[in-house]
PDB file of C-alpha atoms and ligand atoms in Angstrom:
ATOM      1  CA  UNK A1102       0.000   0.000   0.000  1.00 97.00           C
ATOM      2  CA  UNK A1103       1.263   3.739  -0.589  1.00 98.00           C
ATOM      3  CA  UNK A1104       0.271   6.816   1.454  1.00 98.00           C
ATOM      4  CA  UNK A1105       0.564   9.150  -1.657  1.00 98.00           C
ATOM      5  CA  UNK A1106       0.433  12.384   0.546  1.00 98.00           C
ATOM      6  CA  UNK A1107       1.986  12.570   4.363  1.00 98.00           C
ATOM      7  CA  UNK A1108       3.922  15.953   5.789  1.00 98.00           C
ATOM      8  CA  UNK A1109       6.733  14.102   7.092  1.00 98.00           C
ATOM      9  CA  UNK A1110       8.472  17.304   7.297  1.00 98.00           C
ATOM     10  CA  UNK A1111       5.999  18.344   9.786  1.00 97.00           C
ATOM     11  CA  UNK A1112       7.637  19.679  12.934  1.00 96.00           C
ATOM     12  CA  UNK A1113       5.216  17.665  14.678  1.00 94.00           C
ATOM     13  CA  UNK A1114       7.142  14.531  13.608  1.00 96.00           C
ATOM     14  CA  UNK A1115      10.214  14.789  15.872  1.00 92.00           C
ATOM     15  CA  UNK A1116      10.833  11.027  15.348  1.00 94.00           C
ATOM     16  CA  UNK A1117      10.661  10.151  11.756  1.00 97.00           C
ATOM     17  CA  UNK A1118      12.821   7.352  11.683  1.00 98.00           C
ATOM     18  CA  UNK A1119      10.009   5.390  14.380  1.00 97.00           C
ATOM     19  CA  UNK A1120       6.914   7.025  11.818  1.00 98.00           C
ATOM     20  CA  UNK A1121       8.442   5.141   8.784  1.00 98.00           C
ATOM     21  CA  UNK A1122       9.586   2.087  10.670  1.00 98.00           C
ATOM     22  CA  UNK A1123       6.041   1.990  11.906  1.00 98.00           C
ATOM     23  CA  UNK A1124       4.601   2.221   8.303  1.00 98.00           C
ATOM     24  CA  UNK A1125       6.645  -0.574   6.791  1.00 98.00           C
ATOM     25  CA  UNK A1126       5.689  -2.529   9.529  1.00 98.00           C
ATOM     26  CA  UNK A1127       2.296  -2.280   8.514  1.00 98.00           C
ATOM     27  CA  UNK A1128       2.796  -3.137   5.044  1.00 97.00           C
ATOM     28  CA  UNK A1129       2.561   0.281   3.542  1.00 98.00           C
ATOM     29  CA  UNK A1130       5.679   0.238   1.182  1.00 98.00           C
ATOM     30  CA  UNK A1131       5.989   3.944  -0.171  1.00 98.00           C
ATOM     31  CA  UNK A1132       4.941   7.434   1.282  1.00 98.00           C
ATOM     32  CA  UNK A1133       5.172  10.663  -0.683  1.00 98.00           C
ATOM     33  CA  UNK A1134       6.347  13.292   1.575  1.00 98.00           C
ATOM     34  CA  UNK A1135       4.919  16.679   0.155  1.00 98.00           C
ATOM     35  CA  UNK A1136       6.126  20.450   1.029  1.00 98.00           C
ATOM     36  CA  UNK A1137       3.736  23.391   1.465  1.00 98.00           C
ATOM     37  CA  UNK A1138       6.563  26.252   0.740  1.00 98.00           C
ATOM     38  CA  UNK A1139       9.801  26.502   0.005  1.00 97.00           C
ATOM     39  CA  UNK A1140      11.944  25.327   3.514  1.00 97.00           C
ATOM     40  CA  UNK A1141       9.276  22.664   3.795  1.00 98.00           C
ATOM     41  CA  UNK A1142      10.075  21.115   0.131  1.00 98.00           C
ATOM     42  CA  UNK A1143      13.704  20.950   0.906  1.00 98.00           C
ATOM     43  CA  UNK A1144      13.111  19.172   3.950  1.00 98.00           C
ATOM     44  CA  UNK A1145      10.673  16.557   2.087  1.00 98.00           C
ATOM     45  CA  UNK A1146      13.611  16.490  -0.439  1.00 98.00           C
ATOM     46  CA  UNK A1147      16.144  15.855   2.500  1.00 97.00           C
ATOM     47  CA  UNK A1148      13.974  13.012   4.133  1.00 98.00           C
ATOM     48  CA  UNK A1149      13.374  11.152   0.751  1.00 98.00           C
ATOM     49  CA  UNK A1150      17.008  10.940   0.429  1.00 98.00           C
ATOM     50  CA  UNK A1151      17.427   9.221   3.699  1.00 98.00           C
ATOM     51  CA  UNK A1152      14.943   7.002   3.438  1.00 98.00           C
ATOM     52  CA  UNK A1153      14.472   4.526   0.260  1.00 98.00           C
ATOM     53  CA  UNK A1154      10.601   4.083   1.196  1.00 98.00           C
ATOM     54  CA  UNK A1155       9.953   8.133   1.083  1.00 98.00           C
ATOM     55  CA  UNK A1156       9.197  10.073  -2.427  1.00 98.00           C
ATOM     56  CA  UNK A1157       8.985  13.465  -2.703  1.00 98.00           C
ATOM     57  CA  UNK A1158       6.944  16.468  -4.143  1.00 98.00           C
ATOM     58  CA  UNK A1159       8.074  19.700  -4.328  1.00 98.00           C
ATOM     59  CA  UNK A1160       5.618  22.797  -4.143  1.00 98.00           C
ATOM     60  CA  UNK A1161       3.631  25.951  -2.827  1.00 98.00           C
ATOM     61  CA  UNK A1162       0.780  25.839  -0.895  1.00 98.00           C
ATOM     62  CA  UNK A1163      -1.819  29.077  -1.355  1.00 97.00           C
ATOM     63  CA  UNK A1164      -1.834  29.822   2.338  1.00 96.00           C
ATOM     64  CA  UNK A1165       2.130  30.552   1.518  1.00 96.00           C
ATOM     65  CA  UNK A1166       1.509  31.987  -1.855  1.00 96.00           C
ATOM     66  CA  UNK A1167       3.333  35.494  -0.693  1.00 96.00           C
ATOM     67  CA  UNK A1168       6.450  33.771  -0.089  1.00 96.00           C
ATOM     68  CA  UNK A1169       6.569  31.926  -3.747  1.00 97.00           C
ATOM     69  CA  UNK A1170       9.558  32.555  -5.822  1.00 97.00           C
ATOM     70  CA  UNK A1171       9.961  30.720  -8.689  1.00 97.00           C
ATOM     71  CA  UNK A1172      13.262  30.612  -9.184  1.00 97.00           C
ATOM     72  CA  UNK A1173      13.740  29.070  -5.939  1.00 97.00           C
ATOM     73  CA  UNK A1174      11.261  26.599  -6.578  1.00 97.00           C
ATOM     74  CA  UNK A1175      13.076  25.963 -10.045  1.00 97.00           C
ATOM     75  CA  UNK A1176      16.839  25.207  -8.239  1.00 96.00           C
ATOM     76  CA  UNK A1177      14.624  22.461  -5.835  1.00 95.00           C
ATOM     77  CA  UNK A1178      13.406  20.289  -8.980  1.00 97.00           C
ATOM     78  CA  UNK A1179      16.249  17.866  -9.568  1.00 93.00           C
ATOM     79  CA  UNK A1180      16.319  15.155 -12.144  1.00 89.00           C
ATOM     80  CA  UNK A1181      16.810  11.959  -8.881  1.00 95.00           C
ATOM     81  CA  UNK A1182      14.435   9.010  -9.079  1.00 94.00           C
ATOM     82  CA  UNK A1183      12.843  10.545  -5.695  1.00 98.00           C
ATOM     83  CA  UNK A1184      10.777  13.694  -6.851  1.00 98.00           C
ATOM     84  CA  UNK A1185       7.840  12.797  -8.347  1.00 98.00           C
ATOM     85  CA  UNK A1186       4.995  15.909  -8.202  1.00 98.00           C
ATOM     86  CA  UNK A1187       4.312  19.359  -7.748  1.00 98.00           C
ATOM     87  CA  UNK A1188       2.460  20.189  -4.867  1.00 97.00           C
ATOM     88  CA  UNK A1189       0.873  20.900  -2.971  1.00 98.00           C
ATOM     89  CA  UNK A1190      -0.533  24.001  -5.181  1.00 98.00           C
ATOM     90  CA  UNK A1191      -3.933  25.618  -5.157  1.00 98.00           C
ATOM     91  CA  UNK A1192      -6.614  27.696  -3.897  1.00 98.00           C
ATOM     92  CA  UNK A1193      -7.755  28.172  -0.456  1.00 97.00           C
ATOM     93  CA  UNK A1194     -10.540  30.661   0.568  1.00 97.00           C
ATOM     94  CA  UNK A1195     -11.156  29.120   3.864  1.00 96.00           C
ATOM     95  CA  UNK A1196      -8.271  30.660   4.971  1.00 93.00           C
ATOM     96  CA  UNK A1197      -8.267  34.081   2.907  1.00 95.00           C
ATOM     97  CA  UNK A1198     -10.432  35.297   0.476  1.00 93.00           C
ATOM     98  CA  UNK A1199      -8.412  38.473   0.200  1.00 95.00           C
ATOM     99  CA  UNK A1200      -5.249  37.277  -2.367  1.00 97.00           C
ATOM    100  CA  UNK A1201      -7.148  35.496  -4.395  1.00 97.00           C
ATOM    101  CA  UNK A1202      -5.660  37.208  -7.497  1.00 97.00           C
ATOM    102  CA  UNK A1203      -2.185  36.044  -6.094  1.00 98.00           C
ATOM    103  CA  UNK A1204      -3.082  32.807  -5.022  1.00 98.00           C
ATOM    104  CA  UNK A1205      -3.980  32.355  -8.807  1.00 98.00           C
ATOM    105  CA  UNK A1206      -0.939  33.460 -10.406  1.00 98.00           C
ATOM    106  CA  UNK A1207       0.720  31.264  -7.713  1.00 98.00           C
ATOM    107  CA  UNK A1208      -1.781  28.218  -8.427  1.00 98.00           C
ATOM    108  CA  UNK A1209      -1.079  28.892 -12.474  1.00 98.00           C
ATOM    109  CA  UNK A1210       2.897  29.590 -12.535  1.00 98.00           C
ATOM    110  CA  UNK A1211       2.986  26.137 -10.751  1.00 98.00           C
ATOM    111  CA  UNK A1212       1.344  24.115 -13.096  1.00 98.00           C
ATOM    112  CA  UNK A1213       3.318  25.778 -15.611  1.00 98.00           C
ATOM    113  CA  UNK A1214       6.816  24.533 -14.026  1.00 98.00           C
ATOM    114  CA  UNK A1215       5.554  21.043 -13.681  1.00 98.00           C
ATOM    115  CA  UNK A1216       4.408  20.645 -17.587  1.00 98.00           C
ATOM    116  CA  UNK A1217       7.773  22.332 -18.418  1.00 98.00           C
ATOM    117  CA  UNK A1218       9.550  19.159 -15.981  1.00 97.00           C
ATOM    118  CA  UNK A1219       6.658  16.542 -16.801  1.00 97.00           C
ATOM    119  CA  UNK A1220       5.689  16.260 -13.681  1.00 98.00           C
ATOM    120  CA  UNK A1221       2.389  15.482 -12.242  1.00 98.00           C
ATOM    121  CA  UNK A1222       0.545  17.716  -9.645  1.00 98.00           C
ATOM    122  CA  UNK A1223      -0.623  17.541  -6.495  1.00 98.00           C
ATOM    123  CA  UNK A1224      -3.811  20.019  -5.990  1.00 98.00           C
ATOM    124  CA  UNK A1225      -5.140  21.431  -2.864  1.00 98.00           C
ATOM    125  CA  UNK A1226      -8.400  23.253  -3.262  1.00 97.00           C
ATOM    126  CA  UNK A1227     -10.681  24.572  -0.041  1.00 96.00           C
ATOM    127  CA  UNK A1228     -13.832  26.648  -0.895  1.00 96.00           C
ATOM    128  CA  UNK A1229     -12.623  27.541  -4.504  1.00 97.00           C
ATOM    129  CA  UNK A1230     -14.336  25.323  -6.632  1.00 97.00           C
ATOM    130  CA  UNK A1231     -15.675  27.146  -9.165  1.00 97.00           C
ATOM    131  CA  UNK A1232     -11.791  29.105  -9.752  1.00 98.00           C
ATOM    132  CA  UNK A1233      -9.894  26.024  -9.291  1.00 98.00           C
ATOM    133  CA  UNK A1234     -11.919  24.073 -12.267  1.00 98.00           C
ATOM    134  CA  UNK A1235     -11.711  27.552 -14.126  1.00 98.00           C
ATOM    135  CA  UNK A1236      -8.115  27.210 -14.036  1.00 98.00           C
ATOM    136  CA  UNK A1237      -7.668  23.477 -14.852  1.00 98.00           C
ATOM    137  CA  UNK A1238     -10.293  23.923 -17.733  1.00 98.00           C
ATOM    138  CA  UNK A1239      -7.659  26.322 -18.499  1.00 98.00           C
ATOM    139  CA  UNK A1240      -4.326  24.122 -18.316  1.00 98.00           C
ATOM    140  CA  UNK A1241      -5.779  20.511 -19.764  1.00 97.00           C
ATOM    141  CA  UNK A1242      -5.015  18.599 -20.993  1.00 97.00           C
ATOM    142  CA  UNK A1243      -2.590  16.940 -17.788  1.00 97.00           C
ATOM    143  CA  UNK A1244      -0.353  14.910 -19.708  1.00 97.00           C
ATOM    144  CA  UNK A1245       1.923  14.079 -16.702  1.00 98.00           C
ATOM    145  CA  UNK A1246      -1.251  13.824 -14.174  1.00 98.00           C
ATOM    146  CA  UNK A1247      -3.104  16.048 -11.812  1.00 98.00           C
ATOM    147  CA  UNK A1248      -4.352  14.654  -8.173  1.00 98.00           C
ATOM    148  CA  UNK A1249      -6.904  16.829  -5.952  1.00 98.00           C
ATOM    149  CA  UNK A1250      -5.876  15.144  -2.959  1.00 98.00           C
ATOM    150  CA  UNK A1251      -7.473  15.741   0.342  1.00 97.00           C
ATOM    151  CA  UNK A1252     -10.779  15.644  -1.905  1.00 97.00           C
ATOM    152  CA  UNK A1253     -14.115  17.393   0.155  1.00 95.00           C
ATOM    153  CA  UNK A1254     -15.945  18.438  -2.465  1.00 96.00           C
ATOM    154  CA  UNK A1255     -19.441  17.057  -4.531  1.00 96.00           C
ATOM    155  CA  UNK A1256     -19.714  13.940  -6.629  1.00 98.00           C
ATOM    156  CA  UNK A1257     -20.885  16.640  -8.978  1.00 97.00           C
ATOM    157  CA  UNK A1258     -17.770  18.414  -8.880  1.00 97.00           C
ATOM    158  CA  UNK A1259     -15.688  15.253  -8.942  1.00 98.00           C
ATOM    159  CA  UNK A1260     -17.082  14.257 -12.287  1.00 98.00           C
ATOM    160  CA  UNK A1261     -16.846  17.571 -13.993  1.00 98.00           C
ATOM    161  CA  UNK A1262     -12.556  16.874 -12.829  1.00 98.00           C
ATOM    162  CA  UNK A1263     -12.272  13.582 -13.658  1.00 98.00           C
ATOM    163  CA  UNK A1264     -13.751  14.277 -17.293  1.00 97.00           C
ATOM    164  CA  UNK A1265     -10.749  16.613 -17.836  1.00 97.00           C
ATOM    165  CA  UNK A1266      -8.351  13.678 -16.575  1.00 97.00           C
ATOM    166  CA  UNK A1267      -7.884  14.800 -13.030  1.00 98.00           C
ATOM    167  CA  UNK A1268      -7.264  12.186 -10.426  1.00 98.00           C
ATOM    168  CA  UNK A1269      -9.063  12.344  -6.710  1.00 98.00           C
ATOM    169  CA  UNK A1270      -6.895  10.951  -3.749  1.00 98.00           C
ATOM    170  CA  UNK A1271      -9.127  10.713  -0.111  1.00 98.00           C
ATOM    171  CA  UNK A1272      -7.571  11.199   3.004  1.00 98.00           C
ATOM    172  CA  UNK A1273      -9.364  10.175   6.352  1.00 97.00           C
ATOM    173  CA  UNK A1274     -11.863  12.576   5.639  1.00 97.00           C
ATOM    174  CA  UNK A1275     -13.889   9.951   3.862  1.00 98.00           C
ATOM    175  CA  UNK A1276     -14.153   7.749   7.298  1.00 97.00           C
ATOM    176  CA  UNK A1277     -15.710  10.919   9.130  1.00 97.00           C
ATOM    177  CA  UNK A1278     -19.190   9.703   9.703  1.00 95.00           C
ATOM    178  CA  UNK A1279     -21.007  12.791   8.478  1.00 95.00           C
ATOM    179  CA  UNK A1280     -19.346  12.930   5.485  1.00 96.00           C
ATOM    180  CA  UNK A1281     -22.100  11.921   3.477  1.00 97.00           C
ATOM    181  CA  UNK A1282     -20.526  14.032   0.198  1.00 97.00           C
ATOM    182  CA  UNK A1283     -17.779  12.076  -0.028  1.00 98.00           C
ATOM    183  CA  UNK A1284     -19.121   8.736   0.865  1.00 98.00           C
ATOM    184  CA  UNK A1285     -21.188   9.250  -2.412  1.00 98.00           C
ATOM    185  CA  UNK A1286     -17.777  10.371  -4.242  1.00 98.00           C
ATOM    186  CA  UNK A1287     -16.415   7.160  -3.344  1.00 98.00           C
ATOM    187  CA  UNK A1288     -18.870   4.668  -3.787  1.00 98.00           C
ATOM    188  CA  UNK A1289     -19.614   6.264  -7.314  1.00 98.00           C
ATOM    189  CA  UNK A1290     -16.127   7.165  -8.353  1.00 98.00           C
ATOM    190  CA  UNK A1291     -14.569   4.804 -11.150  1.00 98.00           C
ATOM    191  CA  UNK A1292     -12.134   2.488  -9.833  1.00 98.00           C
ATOM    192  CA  UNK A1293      -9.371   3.602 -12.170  1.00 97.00           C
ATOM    193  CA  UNK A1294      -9.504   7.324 -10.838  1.00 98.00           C
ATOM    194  CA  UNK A1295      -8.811   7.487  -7.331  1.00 98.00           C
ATOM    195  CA  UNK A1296      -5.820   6.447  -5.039  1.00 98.00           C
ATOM    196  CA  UNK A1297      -5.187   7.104  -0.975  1.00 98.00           C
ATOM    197  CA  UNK A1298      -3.006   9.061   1.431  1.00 98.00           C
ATOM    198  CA  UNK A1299      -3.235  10.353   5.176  1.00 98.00           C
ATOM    199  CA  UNK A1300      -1.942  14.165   4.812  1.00 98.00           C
ATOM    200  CA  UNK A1301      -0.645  13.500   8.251  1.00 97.00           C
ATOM    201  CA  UNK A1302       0.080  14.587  10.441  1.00 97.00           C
ATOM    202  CA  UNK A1303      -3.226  15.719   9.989  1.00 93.00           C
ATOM    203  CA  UNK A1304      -7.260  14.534   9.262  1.00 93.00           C
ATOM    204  CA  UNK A1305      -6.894  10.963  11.160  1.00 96.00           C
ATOM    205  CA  UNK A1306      -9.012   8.620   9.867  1.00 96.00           C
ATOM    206  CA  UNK A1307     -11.758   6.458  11.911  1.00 95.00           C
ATOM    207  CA  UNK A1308     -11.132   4.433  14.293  1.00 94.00           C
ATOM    208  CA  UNK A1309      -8.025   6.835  15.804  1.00 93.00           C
ATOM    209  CA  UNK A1310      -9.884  10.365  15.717  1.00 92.00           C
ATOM    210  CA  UNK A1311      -8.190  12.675  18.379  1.00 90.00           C
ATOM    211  CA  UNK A1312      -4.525  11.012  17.797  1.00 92.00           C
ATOM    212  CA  UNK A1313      -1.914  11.690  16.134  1.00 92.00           C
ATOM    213  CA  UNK A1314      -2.007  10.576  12.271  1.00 97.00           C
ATOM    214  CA  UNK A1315       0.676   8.610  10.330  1.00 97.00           C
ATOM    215  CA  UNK A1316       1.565   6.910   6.931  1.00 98.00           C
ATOM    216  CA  UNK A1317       0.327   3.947   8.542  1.00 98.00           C
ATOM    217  CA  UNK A1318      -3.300   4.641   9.191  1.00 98.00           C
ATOM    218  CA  UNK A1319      -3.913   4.889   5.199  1.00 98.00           C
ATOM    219  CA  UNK A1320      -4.892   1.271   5.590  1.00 98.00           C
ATOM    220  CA  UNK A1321      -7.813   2.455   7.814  1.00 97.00           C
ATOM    221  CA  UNK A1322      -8.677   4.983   5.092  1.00 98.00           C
ATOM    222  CA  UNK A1323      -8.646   2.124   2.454  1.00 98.00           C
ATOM    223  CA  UNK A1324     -10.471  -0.002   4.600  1.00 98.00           C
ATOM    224  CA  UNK A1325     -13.591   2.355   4.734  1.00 98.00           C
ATOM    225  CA  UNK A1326     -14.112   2.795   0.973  1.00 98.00           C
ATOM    226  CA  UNK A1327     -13.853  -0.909   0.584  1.00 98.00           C
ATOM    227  CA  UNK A1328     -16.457  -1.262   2.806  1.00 98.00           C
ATOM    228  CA  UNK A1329     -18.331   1.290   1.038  1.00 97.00           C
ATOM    229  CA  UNK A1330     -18.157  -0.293  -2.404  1.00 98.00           C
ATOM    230  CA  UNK A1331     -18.628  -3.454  -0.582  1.00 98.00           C
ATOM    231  CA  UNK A1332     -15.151  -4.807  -2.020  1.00 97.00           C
ATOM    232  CA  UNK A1333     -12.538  -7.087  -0.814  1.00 98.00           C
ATOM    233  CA  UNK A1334     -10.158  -4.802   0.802  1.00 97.00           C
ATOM    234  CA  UNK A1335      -6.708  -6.028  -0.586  1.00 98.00           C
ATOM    235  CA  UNK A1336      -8.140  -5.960  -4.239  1.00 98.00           C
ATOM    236  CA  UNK A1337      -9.150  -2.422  -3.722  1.00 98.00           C
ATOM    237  CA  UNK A1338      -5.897  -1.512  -2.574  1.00 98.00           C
ATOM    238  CA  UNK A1339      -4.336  -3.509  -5.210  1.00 98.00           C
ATOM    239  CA  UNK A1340      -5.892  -1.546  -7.897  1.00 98.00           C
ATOM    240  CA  UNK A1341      -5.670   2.040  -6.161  1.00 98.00           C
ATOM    241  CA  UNK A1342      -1.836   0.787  -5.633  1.00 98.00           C
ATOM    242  CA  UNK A1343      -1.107   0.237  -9.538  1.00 98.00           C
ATOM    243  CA  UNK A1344      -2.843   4.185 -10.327  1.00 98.00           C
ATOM    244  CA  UNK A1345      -0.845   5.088  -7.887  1.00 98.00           C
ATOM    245  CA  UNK A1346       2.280   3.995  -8.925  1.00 98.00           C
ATOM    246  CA  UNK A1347       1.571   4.444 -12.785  1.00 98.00           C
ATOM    247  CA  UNK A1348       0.571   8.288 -11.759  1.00 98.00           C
ATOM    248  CA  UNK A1349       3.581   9.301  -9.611  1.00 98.00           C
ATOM    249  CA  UNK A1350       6.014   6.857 -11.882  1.00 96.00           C
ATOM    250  CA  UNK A1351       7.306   4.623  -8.607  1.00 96.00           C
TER     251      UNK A1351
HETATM  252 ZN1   ZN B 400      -1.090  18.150   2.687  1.00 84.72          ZN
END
């Protein structure tokens, strides 16, 4: 199994080497650590290089979006066998609704670097629907992929992204009992356009709410929606696995 977004470069994690022992214990094989500005990529970078189990992605989040440079974030795309996205790049008006025009430049010069590396992206997208599909109407074709991970929004929103070739990745989210939204996404979704991660340290899936989260609870978070689609649980993950791995070239 592969957690295909963790923050491993948290500073919440002060013992990294126990979190990854823990999730190849479990059988989870591969995590993609994933940066949210610039100090936070190199450290992802840093970590995948220690560890053979830990991919990287490389990338902006819009809550930073006044810090981008993108020069700098040029000079931390390498050509190693360990970076394998952009993100995580997007919109956010939960947290402020007053850059928006920046966020978007952000959002769009992003997407722009990882076409011109052929790499995938990793999209994060809170209360900005209606811009974020504006802008990936926009940029579509995704020849190297596109992931809205974390996904919280409609099955009617999900379809309109998948038509343009845009992946959805669940986090433990999906296992929160009143998420009746997404429990539709993911019993209707096609099996060929979704995969899982935890974003830990963050959004713990069911049955651990109030801890901690790690790599290793995406097995909990695969274990719901196989429930959901009333499917055996290691064929599920066997399928979300080879997307997975196909999308983020492991
Ligand atoms: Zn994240």
């Amino acid at each position: 199994m592969i957690d295909t977004h963790c923050h491993l470069n948290d500073a919440k994690y002060e013992d990294v080497d126990e979190i990854v022992n823990n999730f190849l214990q479990a059988g989870v094989e591969k995590a993609i650590c994933v940066g949210w500005d610039l100090k936070s990529s190199k450290q992802a970078q840093d970590i995948a290089y220690k560890y053979p189990s830990v991919y990287y992605a490389v990338g902006v989040h819009p809550d930073e979006c006044s810090s981008y440079n993108a020069q700098e974030l040029q000079n931390l795309i390498v050509k190693d066998n360990k970076l394998v996205a952009v993100g995580e790049i997007g919109l956010d008006y939960y947290h402020n609704k007053e850059n928006k025009a920046q966020q978007k430049q952000v959002f769009e010069n992003q997407i722009l670097i990882a076409k011109q590396h052929k790499l995938p992206i990793i999209i994060h997208c809170r209360d900005a629907f209606g811009d974020t599909l504006e802008i990936l109407k926009k940029h579509a074709p995704f020849d190297y992929g596109a992931v809205m991970h974390c996904y919280s929004g409609s099955w009617e929103f999900a379809k309109q992204i998948i038509s343009l070739g845009v992946k959805i990745s669940f986090t433990g989210s999906v296992t929160f009992n009143n998420a009746k939204n997404l429990h539709e996404v993911a019993k209707n979704i096609p099996l060929d356009s979704f995969f899982f991660e935890t974003d830990s340290p963050y959004m713990t899936p069911v049955p651990n709410r109030g801890k901690r989260n790690e790599p290793k609870l995406v097995l909990d978070v695969a274990r719901f929606v196989a429930k959901l689609r009333n499917m055996d649980e290691n064929k599920l993950i066997s399928i979300t696995d080879k997307t997975a791995k196909e999308f983020f070239n492991l």
